[in-house]
Amino acid sequence: MNRLMRASIMAVCPGLDLRLFKEIAVDATMNFPLEKDLLHFDEVGIPKCYKFGVLAIKDGQTTEEEWFSNTGLSEPLETFMNSIGARVELYRYSGYTAGLDTKSGESGETSYVSKWREHDIMFHVAPLMPFNINDKQQVHRKRYLGNDVACVVFIENNQVFDPSAIRSQFLHIFIVVHPEEVLGKPCWRVQIIRKQHVPEFGPLLPSPPLFYDKETLANFIILKCKTLFVAVIMMLL
């Protein structure tokens, strides 16, 4: 590795210890799919906008019909949503919409948005979408969340979440959030559930997987959703 390359790497990643890396000859890469994978990654590129689902689960609910029927934000869920994003009016909203209707109210009156560096994020919040009393499956809501790659599942009380209860070809990742209190301090317990073929990507969960600070929680969830989203897209292409 020449000095220019070293200087370029350190300019981008100043905390990187190059002594931990091993240089390999160009001929050696021909025996592995590394070069092809790198070229493929370069061709795909990194999306500028992201969309993630948000589903609420209450005590005693075990089916997707019950989950998708929950309407409105409870106080714990609203506190959580306000920590990871900002609530916006959908009517005439000019930012990234992730397919939500901004003219007729078909997708609801409000939703939550966020931003990570230069990337825009829209959340498909099922409890904020219109409820159809004549539709047990709430197809309208599931049409949005069922086509997302990642979904944040907010669990109230002690209900166990079974991802196999959701029928979707696109949902590959569930970030399960459970508000609780440890030693008198409110916090959020986080669990990552991936389909078997989805590789693990950072950031890694702390041990124990508890978050006491809203900003730390928001940064983790958004970055985790983003990295796993890219991993799944790369895998599907």
Coordinates of C-alpha atoms in Angstrom, one line a residue, residues 47-183:
P47 CA -30.0 4.6 -1.5
K48 CA -30.7 8.3 -0.6
C49 CA -34.1 7.6 1.0
Y50 CA -35.4 4.9 3.3
K51 CA -38.7 3.6 4.5
F52 CA -39.3 1.6 7.6
G53 CA -42.5 0.2 9.1
V54 CA -43.7 0.7 12.7
L55 CA -46.1 -1.8 14.3
A56 CA -47.6 -1.7 17.8
I57 CA -48.4 -4.8 19.8
K58 CA -50.5 -4.8 23.0
D59 CA -50.9 -7.4 25.8
G60 CA -52.7 -10.5 24.7
Q61 CA -52.3 -9.9 21.0
T62 CA -50.8 -12.8 19.0
T63 CA -52.0 -12.4 15.4
E64 CA -51.2 -9.9 12.7
E65 CA -54.9 -9.1 12.3
E66 CA -54.8 -7.8 15.9
W67 CA -51.5 -6.0 15.5
F68 CA -52.6 -4.2 12.3
S69 CA -55.9 -3.2 14.0
N70 CA -54.3 -1.1 16.7
T71 CA -55.2 2.5 16.2
G72 CA -53.7 5.7 17.7
L73 CA -50.5 6.1 19.7
S74 CA -50.3 5.2 23.4
E75 CA -48.2 7.5 25.6
P76 CA -45.2 5.1 25.6
L77 CA -45.4 4.6 21.8
E78 CA -45.7 8.4 21.2
T79 CA -42.7 9.0 23.5
F80 CA -40.7 6.5 21.5
M81 CA -41.7 7.9 18.1
N82 CA -40.9 11.4 19.2
S83 CA -37.4 10.1 20.1
I84 CA -36.6 8.6 16.7
G85 CA -38.4 11.1 14.4
A86 CA -40.5 14.2 14.0
R87 CA -44.3 14.1 13.4
V88 CA -45.4 15.8 10.1
E89 CA -48.7 16.6 8.4
L90 CA -49.0 14.5 5.3
Y91 CA -51.2 16.9 3.4
R92 CA -49.1 18.7 0.9
Y93 CA -45.9 17.3 2.5
S94 CA -43.1 18.0 0.1
G95 CA -40.4 15.7 1.5
Y96 CA -39.8 12.1 0.9
T97 CA -43.2 10.3 1.2
A98 CA -42.3 6.6 0.7
G99 CA -45.6 6.2 -1.2
L100 CA -47.8 7.9 1.4
D101 CA -50.7 9.9 0.0
T102 CA -50.3 13.7 0.5
K103 CA -53.4 14.9 -1.2
S104 CA -56.5 13.1 -0.1
G105 CA -55.7 11.7 3.3
E106 CA -55.8 8.1 2.1
S107 CA -52.6 7.3 4.2
G108 CA -53.7 9.2 7.3
E109 CA -53.2 12.8 8.5
T110 CA -49.7 12.5 10.0
S111 CA -46.6 10.3 10.0
Y112 CA -43.1 10.4 11.3
V113 CA -39.9 11.4 9.4
S114 CA -36.2 11.4 10.3
K115 CA -32.9 12.1 8.7
W116 CA -29.5 10.4 9.0
R117 CA -26.8 12.6 7.5
E118 CA -28.0 13.3 3.9
H119 CA -30.5 10.4 3.9
D120 CA -34.2 11.0 4.3
I121 CA -36.3 8.5 6.3
M122 CA -40.1 8.0 6.3
F123 CA -41.8 5.7 8.8
H124 CA -45.0 3.8 7.8
V125 CA -46.7 4.0 11.2
A126 CA -49.6 1.5 11.1
P127 CA -51.5 2.9 14.1
L128 CA -51.6 6.4 12.4
M129 CA -53.1 5.0 9.1
P130 CA -56.9 5.0 8.5
F131 CA -58.7 2.1 10.2
N132 CA -61.3 0.1 8.2
I133 CA -63.9 -1.4 10.5
N134 CA -65.1 -3.7 7.7
D135 CA -61.6 -5.1 7.0
K136 CA -60.3 -7.6 9.5
Q137 CA -56.9 -7.8 7.9
Q138 CA -56.5 -4.0 7.5
V139 CA -55.1 -4.6 4.0
H140 CA -54.5 -0.9 3.4
R141 CA -52.1 -0.7 6.3
K142 CA -50.4 -4.0 5.5
R143 CA -49.9 -2.9 1.9
Y144 CA -47.4 -0.3 3.2
L145 CA -45.6 -2.2 6.0
G146 CA -45.7 -5.6 4.2
N147 CA -43.6 -4.1 1.4
D148 CA -41.0 -2.6 3.8
V149 CA -37.7 -4.5 4.4
A150 CA -37.4 -3.5 8.0
C151 CA -40.1 -2.9 10.7
V152 CA -39.8 -1.5 14.2
V153 CA -42.1 -3.5 16.5
F154 CA -43.1 -1.6 19.7
I155 CA -44.3 -4.0 22.4
E156 CA -46.3 -2.8 25.3
N157 CA -46.5 -4.8 28.5
N158 CA -45.1 -8.4 28.3
Q159 CA -46.5 -9.8 25.0
V160 CA -44.1 -12.1 23.1
F161 CA -43.6 -11.3 19.4
D162 CA -43.6 -14.1 16.9
P163 CA -42.4 -12.8 13.5
S164 CA -43.7 -15.8 11.7
A165 CA -47.2 -14.5 12.4
I166 CA -46.7 -11.8 9.8
R167 CA -47.1 -13.0 6.2
S168 CA -44.8 -11.0 4.0
Q169 CA -42.2 -11.7 1.3
F170 CA -40.4 -8.5 1.8
L171 CA -40.1 -8.0 5.6
H172 CA -36.7 -9.4 6.5
I173 CA -35.8 -7.6 9.7
F174 CA -37.7 -6.7 12.9
I175 CA -36.3 -4.4 15.5
V176 CA -38.3 -5.2 18.6
V177 CA -38.5 -2.4 21.2
H178 CA -39.9 -3.0 24.7
P179 CA -40.2 -0.1 27.2
E180 CA -39.4 -1.1 30.8
E181 CA -37.9 0.1 34.0
V182 CA -34.6 -1.1 35.5
L183 CA -33.6 -0.1 39.0

